mmCIF file of C-alpha atoms and ligand atoms in Angstrom:
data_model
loop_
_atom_site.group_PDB
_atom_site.id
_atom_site.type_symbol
_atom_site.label_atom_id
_atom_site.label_comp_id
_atom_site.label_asym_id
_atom_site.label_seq_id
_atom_site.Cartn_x
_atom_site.Cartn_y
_atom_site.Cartn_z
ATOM 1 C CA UNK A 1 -26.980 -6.429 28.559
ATOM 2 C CA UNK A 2 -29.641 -6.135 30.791
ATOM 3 C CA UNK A 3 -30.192 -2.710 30.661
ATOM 4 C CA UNK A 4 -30.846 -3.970 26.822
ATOM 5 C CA UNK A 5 -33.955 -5.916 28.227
ATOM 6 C CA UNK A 6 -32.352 -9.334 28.888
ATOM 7 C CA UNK A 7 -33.781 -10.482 31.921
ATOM 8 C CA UNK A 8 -31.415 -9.713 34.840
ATOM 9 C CA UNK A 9 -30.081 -13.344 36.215
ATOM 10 C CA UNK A 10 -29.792 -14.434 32.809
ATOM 11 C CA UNK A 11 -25.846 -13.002 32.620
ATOM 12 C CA UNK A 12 -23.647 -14.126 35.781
ATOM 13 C CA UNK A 13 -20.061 -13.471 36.597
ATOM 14 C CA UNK A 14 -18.103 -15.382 38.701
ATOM 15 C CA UNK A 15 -14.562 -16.311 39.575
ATOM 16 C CA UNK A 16 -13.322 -19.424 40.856
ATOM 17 C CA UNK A 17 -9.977 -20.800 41.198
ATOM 18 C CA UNK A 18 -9.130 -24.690 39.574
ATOM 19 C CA UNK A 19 -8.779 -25.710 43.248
ATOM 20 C CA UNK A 20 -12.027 -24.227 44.447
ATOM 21 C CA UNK A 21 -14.313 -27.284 43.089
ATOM 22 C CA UNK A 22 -16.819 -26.932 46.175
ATOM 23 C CA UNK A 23 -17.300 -23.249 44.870
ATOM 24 C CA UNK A 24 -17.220 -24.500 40.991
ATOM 25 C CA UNK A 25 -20.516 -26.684 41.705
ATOM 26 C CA UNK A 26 -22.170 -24.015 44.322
ATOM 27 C CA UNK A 27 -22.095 -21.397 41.293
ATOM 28 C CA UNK A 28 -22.763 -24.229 38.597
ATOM 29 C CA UNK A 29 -26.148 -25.011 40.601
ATOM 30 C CA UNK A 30 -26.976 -21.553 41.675
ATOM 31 C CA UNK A 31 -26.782 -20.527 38.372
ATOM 32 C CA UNK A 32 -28.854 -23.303 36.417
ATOM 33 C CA UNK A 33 -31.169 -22.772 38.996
ATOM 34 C CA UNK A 34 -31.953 -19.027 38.921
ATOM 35 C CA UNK A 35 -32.030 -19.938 34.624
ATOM 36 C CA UNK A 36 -34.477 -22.430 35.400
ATOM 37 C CA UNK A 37 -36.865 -20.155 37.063
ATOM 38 C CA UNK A 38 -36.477 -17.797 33.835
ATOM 39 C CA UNK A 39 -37.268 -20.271 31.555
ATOM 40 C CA UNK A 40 -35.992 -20.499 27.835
ATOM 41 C CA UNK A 41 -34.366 -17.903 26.951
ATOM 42 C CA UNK A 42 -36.301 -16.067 23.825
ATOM 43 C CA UNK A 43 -34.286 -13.294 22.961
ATOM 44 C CA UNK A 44 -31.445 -13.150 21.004
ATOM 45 C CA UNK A 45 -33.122 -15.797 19.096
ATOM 46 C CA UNK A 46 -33.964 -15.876 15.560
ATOM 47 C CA UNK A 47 -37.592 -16.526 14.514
ATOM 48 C CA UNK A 48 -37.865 -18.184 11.349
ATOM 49 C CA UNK A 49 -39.317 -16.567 8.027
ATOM 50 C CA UNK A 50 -42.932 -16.724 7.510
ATOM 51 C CA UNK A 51 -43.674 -17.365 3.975
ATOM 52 C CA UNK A 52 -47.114 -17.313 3.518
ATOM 53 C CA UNK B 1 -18.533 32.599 13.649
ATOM 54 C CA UNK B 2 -17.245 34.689 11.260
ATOM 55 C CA UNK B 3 -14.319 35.919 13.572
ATOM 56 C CA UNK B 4 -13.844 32.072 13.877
ATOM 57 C CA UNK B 5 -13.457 31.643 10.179
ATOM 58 C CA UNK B 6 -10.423 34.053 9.392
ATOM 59 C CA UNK B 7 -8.515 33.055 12.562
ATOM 60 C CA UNK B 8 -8.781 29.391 10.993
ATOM 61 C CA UNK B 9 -7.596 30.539 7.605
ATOM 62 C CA UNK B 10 -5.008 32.534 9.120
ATOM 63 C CA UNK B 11 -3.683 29.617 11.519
ATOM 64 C CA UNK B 12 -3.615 27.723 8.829
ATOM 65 C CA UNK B 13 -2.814 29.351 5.994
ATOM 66 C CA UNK B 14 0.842 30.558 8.027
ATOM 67 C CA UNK B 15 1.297 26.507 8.820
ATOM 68 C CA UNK B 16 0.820 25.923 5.468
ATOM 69 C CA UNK B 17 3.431 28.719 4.182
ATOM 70 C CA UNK B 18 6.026 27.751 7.061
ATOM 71 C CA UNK B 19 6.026 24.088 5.805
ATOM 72 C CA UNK B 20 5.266 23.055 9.453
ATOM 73 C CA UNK B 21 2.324 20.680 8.476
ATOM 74 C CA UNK B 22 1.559 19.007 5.207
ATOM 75 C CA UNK B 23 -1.975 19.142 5.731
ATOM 76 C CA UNK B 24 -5.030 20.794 7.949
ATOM 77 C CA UNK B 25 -8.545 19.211 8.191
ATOM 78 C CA UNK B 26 -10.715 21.721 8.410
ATOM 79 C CA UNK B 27 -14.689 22.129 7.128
ATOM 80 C CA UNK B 28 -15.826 23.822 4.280
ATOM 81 C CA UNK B 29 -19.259 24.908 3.203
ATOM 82 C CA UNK B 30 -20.965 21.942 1.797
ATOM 83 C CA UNK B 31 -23.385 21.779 -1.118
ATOM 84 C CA UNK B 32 -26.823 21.855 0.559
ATOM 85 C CA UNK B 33 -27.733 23.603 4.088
ATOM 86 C CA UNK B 34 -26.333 22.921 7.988
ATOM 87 C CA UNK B 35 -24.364 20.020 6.190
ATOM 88 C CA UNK B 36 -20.810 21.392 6.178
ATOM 89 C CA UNK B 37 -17.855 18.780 4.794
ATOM 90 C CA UNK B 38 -14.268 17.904 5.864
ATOM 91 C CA UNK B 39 -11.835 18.916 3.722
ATOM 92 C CA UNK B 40 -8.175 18.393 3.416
ATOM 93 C CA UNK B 41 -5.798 21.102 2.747
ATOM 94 C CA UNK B 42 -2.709 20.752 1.235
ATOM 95 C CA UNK B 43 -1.759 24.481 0.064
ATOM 96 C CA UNK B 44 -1.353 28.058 1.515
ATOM 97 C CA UNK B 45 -4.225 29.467 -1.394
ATOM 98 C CA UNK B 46 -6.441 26.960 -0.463
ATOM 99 C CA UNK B 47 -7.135 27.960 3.065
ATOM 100 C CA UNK B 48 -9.699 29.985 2.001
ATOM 101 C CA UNK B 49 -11.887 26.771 1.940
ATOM 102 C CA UNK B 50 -11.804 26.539 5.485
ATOM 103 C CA UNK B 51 -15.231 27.668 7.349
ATOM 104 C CA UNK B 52 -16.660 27.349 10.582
ATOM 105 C CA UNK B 53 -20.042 27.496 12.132
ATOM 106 C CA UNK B 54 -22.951 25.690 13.902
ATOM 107 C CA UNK B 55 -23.234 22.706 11.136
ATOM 108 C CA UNK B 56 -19.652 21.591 12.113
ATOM 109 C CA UNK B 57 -20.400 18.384 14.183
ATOM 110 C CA UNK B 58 -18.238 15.422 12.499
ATOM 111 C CA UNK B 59 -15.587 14.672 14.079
ATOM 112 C CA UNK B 60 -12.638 15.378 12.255
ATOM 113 C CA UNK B 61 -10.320 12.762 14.440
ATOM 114 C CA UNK B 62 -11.863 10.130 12.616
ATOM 115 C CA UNK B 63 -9.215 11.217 9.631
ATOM 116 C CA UNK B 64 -6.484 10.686 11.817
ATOM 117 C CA UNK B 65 -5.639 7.340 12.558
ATOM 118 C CA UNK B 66 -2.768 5.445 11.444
ATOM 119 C CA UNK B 67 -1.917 8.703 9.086
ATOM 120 C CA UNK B 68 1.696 9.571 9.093
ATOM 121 C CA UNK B 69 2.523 13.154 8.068
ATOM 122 C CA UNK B 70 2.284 16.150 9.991
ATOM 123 C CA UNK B 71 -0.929 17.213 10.433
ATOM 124 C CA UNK B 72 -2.576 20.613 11.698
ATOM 125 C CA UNK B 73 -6.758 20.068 12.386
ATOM 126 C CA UNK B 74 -9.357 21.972 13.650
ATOM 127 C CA UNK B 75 -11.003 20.678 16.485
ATOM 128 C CA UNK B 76 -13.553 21.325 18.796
ATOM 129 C CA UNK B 77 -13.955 19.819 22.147
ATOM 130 C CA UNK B 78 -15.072 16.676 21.723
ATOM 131 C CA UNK B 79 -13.132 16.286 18.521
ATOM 132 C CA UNK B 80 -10.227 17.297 21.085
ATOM 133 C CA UNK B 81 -10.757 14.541 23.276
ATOM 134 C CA UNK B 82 -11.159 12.316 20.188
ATOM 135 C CA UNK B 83 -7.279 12.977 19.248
ATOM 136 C CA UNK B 84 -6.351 12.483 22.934
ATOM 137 C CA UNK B 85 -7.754 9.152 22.666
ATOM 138 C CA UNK B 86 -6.278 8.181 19.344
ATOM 139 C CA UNK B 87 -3.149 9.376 21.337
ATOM 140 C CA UNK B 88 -3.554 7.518 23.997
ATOM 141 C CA UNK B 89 -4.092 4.475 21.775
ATOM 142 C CA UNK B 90 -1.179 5.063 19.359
ATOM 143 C CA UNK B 91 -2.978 5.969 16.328
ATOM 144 C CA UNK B 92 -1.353 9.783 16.176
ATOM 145 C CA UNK B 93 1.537 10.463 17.671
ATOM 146 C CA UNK B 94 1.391 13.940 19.569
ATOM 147 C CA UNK B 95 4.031 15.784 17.667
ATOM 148 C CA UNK B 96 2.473 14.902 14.498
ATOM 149 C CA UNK B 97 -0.540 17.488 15.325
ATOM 150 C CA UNK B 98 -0.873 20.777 14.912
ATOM 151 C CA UNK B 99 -4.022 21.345 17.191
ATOM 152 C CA UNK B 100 -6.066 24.339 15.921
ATOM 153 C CA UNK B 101 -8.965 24.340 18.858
ATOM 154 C CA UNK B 102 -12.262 26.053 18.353
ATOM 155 C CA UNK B 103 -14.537 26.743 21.960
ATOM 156 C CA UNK B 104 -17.516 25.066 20.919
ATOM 157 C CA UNK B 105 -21.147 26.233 20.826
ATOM 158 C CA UNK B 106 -23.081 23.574 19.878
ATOM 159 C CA UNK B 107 -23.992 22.285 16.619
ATOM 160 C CA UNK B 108 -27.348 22.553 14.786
ATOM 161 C CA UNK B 109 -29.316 19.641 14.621
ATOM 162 C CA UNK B 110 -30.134 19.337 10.830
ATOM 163 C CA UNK B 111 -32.975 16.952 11.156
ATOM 164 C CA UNK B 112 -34.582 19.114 13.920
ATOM 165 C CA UNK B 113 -34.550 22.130 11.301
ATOM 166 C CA UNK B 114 -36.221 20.315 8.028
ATOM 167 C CA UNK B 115 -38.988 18.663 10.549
ATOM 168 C CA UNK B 116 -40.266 22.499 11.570
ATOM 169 C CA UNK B 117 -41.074 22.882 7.519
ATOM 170 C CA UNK B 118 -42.533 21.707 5.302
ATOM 171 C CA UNK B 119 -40.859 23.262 2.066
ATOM 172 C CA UNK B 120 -36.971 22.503 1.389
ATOM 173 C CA UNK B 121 -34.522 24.666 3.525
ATOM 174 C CA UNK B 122 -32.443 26.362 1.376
ATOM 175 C CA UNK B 123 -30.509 28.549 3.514
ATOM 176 C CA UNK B 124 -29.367 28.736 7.049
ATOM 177 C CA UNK B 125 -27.573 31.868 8.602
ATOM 178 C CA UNK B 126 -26.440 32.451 11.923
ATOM 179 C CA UNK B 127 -25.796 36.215 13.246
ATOM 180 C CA UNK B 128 -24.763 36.641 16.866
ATOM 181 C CA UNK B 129 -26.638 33.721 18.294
ATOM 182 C CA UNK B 130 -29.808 33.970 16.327
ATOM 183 C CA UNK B 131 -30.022 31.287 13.318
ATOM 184 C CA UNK B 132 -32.297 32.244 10.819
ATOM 185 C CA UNK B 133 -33.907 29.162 8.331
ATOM 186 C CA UNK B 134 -34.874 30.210 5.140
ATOM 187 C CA UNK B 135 -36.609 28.029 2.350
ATOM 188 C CA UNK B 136 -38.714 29.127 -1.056
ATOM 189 C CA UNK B 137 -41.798 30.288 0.835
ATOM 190 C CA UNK B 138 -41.015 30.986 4.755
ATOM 191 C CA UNK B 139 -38.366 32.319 6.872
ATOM 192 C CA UNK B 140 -37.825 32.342 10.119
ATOM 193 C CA UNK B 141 -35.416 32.792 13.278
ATOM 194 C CA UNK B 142 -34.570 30.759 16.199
ATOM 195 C CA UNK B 143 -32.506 31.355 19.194
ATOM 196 C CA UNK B 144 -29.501 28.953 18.819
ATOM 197 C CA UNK B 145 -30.704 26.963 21.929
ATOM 198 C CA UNK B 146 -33.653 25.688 20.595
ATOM 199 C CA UNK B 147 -31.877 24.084 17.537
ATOM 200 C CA UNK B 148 -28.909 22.270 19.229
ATOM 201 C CA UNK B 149 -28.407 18.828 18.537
ATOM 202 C CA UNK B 150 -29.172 17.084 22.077
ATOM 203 C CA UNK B 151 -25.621 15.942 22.812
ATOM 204 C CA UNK B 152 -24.846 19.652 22.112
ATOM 205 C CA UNK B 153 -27.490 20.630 24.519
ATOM 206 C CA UNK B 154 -26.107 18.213 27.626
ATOM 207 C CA UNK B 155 -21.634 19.051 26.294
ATOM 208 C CA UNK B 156 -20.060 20.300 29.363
ATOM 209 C CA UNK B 157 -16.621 20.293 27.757
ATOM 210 C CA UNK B 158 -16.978 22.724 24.826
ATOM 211 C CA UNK B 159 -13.395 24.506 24.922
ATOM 212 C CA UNK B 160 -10.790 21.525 23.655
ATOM 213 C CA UNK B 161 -8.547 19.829 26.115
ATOM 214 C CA UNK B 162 -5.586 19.864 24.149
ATOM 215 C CA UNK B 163 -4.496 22.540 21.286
ATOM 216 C CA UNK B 164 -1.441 24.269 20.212
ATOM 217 C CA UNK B 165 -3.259 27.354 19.229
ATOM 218 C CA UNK B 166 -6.783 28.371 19.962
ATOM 219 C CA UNK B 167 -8.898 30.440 17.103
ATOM 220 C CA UNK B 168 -10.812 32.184 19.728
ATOM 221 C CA UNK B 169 -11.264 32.579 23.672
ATOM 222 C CA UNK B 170 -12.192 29.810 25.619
ATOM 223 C CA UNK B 171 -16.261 29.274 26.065
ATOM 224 C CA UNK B 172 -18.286 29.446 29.339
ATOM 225 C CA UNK B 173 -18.857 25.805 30.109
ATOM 226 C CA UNK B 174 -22.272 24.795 30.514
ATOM 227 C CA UNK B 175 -22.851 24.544 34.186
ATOM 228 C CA UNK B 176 -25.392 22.368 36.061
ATOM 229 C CA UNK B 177 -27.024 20.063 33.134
ATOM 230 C CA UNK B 178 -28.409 16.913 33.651
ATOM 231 C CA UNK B 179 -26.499 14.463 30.976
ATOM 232 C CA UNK B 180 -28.171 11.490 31.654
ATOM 233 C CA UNK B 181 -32.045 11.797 31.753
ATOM 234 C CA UNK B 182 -32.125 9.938 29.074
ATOM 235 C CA UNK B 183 -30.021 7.209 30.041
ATOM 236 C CA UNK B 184 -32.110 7.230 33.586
ATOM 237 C CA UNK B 185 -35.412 6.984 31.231
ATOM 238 C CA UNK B 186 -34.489 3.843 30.469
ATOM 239 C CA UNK B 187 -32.540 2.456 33.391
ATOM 240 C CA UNK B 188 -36.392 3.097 35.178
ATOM 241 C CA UNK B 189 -38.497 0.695 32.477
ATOM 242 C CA UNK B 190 -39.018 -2.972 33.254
ATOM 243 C CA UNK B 191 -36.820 -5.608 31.166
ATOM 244 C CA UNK B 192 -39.610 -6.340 28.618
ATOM 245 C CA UNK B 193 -40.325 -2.390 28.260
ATOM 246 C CA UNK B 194 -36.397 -2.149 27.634
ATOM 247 C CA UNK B 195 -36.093 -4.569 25.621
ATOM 248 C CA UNK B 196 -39.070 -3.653 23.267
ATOM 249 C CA UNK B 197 -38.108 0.082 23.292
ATOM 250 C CA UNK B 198 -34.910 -0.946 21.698
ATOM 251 C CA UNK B 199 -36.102 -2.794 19.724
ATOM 252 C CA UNK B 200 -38.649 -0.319 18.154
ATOM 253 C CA UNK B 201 -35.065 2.139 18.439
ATOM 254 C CA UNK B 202 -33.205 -0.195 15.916
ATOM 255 C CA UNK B 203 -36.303 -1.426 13.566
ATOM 256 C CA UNK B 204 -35.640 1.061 11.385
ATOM 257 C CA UNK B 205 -31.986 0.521 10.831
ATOM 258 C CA UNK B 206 -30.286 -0.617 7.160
ATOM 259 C CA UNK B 207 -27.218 -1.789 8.577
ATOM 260 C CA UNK B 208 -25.432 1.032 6.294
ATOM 261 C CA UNK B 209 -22.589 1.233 8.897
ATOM 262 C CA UNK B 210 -22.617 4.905 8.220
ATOM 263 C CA UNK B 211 -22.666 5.207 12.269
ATOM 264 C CA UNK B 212 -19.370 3.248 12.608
ATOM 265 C CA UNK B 213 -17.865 5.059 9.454
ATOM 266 C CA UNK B 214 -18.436 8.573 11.242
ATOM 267 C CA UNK B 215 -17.018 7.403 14.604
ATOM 268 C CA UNK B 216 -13.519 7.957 14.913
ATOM 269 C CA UNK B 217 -13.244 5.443 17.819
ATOM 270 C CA UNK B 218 -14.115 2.418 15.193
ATOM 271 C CA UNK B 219 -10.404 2.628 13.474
ATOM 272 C CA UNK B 220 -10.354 -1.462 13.097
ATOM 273 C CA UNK B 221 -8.553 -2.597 9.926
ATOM 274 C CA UNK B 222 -11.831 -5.141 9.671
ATOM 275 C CA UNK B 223 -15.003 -4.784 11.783
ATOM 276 C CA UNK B 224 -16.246 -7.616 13.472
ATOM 277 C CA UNK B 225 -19.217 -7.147 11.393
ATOM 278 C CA UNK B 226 -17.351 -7.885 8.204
ATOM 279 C CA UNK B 227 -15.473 -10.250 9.338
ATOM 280 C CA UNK B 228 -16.814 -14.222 7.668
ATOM 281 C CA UNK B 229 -14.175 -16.357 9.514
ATOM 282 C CA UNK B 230 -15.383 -16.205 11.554
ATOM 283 C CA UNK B 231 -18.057 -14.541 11.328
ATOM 284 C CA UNK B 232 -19.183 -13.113 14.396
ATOM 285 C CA UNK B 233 -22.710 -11.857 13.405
ATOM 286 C CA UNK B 234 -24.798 -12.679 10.840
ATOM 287 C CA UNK B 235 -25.312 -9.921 7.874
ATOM 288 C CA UNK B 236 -28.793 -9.935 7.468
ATOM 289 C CA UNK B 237 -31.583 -7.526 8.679
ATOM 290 C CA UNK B 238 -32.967 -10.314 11.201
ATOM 291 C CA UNK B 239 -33.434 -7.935 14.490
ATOM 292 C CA UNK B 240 -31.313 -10.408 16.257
ATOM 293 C CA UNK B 241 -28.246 -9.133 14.171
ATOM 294 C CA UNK B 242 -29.085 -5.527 14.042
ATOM 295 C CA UNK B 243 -29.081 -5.406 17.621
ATOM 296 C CA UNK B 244 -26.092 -7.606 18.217
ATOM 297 C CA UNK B 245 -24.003 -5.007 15.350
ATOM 298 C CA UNK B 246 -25.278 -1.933 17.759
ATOM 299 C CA UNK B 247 -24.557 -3.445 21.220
ATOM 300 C CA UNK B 248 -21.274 -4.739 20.235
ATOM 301 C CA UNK B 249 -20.396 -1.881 18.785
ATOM 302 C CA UNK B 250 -21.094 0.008 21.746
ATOM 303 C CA UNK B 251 -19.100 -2.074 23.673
ATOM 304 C CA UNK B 252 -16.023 -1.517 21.446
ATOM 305 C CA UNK B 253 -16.583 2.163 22.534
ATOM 306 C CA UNK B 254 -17.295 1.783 26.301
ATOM 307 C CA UNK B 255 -14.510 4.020 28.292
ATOM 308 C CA UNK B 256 -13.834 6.087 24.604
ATOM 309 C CA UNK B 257 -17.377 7.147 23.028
ATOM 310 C CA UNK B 258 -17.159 11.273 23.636
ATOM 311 C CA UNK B 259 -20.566 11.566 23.308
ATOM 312 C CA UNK B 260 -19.741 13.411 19.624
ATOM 313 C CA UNK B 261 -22.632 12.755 18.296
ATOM 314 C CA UNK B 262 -21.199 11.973 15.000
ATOM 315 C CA UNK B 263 -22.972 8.535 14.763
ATOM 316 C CA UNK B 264 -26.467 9.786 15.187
ATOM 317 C CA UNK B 265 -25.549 12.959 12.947
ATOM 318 C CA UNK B 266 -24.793 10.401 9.587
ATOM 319 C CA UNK B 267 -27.431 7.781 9.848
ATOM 320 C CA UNK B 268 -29.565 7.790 7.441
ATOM 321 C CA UNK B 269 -32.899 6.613 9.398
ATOM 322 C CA UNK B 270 -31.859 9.245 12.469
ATOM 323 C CA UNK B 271 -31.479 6.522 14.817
ATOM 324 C CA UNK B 272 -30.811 7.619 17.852
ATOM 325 C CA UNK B 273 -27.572 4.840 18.688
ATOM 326 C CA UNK B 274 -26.409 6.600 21.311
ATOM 327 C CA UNK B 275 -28.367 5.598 23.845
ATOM 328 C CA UNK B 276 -26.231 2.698 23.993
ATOM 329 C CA UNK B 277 -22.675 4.302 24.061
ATOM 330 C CA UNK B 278 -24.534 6.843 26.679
ATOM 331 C CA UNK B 279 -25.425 4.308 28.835
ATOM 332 C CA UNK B 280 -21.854 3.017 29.184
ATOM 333 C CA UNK B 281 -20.439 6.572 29.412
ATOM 334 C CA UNK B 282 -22.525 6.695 32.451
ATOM 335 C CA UNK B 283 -21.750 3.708 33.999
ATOM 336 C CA UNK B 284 -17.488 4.305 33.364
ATOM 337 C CA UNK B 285 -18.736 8.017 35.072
ATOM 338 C CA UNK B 286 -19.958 6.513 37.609
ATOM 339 C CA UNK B 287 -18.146 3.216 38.442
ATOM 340 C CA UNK B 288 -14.359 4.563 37.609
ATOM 341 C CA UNK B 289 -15.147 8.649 37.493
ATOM 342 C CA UNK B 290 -14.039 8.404 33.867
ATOM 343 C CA UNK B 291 -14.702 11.325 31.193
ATOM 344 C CA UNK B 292 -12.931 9.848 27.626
ATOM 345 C CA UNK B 293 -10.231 11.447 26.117
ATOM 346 C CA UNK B 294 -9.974 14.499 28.701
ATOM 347 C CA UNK B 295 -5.893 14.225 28.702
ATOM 348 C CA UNK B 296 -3.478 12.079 26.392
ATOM 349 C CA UNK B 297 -1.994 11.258 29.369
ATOM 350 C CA UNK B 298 -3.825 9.434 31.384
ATOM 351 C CA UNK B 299 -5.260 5.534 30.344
ATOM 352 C CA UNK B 300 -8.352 4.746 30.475
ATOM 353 C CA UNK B 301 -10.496 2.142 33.072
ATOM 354 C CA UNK B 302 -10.419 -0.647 30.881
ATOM 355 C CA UNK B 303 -6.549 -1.002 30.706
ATOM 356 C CA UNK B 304 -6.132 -0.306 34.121
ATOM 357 C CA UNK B 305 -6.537 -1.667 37.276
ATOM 358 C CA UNK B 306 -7.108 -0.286 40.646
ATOM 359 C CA UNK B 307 -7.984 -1.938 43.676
ATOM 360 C CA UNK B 308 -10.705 -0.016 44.475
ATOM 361 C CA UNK B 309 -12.737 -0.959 41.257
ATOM 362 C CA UNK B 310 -16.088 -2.264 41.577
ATOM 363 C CA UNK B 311 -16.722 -5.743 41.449
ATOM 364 C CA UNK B 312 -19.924 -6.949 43.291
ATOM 365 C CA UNK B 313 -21.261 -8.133 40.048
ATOM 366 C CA UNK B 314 -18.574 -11.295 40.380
ATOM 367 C CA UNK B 315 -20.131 -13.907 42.605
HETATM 368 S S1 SF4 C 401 -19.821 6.332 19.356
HETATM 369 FE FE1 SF4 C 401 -20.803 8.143 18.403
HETATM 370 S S2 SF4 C 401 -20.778 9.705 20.014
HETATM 371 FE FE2 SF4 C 401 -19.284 8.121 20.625
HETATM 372 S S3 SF4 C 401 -17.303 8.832 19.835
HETATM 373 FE FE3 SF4 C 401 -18.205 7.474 18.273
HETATM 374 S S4 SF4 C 401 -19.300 8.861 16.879
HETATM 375 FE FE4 SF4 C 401 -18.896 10.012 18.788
HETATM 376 S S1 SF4 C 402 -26.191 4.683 10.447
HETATM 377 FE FE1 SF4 C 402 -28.286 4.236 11.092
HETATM 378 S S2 SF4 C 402 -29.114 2.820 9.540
HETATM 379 FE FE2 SF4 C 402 -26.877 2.884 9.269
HETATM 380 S S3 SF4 C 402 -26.146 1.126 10.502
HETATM 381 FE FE3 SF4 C 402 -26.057 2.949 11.836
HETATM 382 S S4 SF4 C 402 -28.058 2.956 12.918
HETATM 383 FE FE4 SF4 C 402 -28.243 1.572 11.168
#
């Protein structure tokens, strides 16, 4: 994907076990974070039809 | 080439007669120039049908899957590794095939030819390396080289990897070429460069399908593209779905694409699509050592696990 052009950081992997909750919210926040700093994302997204 | 041609008839012509295959897929001339056609042979007399030279490059796996009578076909080395795959992924079984392999030396790249004139090319001969491109009002030779198609140009596995009888001697491989400087081009541009270069790649694209209908990897009763429940992608011409049918697609190949080339060679637009299936053949070369379709025998990265596989892009 991001050799596509979506920005890298935009994609994440991780795995975490249903007992590793401390992990679950590290990742969660890490994650929304590093989005955050992207902004919206504005690929992949349809622009509407311009009818003139 | 020519040599090529009556050892094919004659392979096939004596499976044909001893009743050990019901059919061979072969090529035979087709009606306009470097555009040669499958064909399917069902009888001894019509094995004179069967050609071979430089305008050769489907791949003639792509008639194989799911098919259940013996079959002998004529394949070259990435058609070769095609079959191993289907093998590998139960669409053929192995004693169903008679394997007729032809060394490879590159195919011609049609679109190559008609850009260099203006006029209509009405004839294209080949004679001991030298192709010579004739229309109404020019002629002209090339030295094969010049002319290949570019996955042609970068093949380093031009003698098949499995056959039961070959129609010539086995090809020099082509040492020492650089298959991914095109892959590498890309890899080097900035997100927004990438994503607008693909982006100008796929603008031209009709969403024909022709690409998937040439590859013999995409074998799927229904295509995620067709598919309306649910429907997975949306069917118009927004870029947004273009891109998503061409990525995904690409993914269905990753660890199987052979580099053929027959996707690029039947779109209509001469999109170059391969620059995504490249890009993942690169990455299975270099993250698993993994060249498709090389032996029936062996499965491929993405049903296997090792230990040692690369995962530092799981936090
Ligand atoms: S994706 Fe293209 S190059 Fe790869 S196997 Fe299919 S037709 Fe051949
Ligand atoms: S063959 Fe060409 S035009 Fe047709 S869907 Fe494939 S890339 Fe698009």
């Amino acid at each position: 994907m991001e050799h596509m052009g979506i920005e890298p950081g935009r994609l994440q992997f991780s795995w975490v076990s249903s007992a590793e909750s401390t992990k679950f919210v590290k990742v969660v926040n890490e994650v929304s974070e590093t989005i955050k700093k992207l902004g919206p994302n504005d690929r992949f997204v349809k622009k509407e039809i311009k009818v003139a | 080439m020519l040599a090529y041609t009556d050892r094919i008839k004659e392979i096939a012509r004596a499976l044909l007669t001893d009743c050990r295959v019901e059919l061979v897929i072969g090529f035979r001339k087709g009606t306009v120039p470097m555009m040669n056609e499958p064909c399917f042979i069902n009888s001894p007399d019509e094995a004179d049908q069967l050609v071979w030279d430089s305008n050769c490059g489907i791949n003639l796996a792509n008639y194989l899957a799911n098919r259940t009578e013996k079959i002998g076909i004529v394949a070259k080395g990435c058609d070769s590794r095609n079959i191993a795959t289907h093998i590998i992924e139960n669409k053929i079984g192995r004693d169903q095939l008679f394997i007729i392999g032809v060394p490879c030396q590159g195919m011609i790249d049609r679109r190559k030819v008609n850009a260099m004139f203006d006029g209509e090319v009405r004839e294209v001969v080949e004679s001991d390396g030298l192709v010579t491109v004739r229309g109404a009002d020019f002629e002209k030779s090339f030295e094969k080289s010049e002319l290949l198609q570019q996955n042609c140009s970068v093949c380093t596995h031009r003698n098949p990897v499995i056959f039961d009888e070959m129609a010539a001697d086995p090809v020099d491989e082509q040492q020492g070429v650089d298959r991914y400087a095109d892959v590498r081009e890309i890899e080097a541009m900035d997100p927004q460069q990438r994503w607008d270069a693909f982006e100008k790649l796929l603008a031209p694209c009709i969403r024909c399908y022709a690409c998937r209908n040439a590859c013999p990897l995409c074998y799927c009763p229904t295509c995620f593209v067709d598919e309306a429940r649910p429907q997975w992608v949306g069917k118009s011409q927004n870029p947004v779905d273009v891109r998503t049918f061409h990525f995904l697609r690409a993914y269905h190949c990753a660890g199987r694409c052979t580099d053929c080339g027959a996707c690029e060679r039947a779109c209509p637009v001469g999109i170059n699509m391969r620059v995504f299936t490249k890009k993942l053949e690169k990455d299975c070369f270099e993250s698993f050592g993994w060249e498709a379709g090389l032996s029936p025998d062996v499965r491929p990265p993405l049903d296997t696990y090792r230990p040692e596989d690369p995962d530092d892009f799981i936090k």
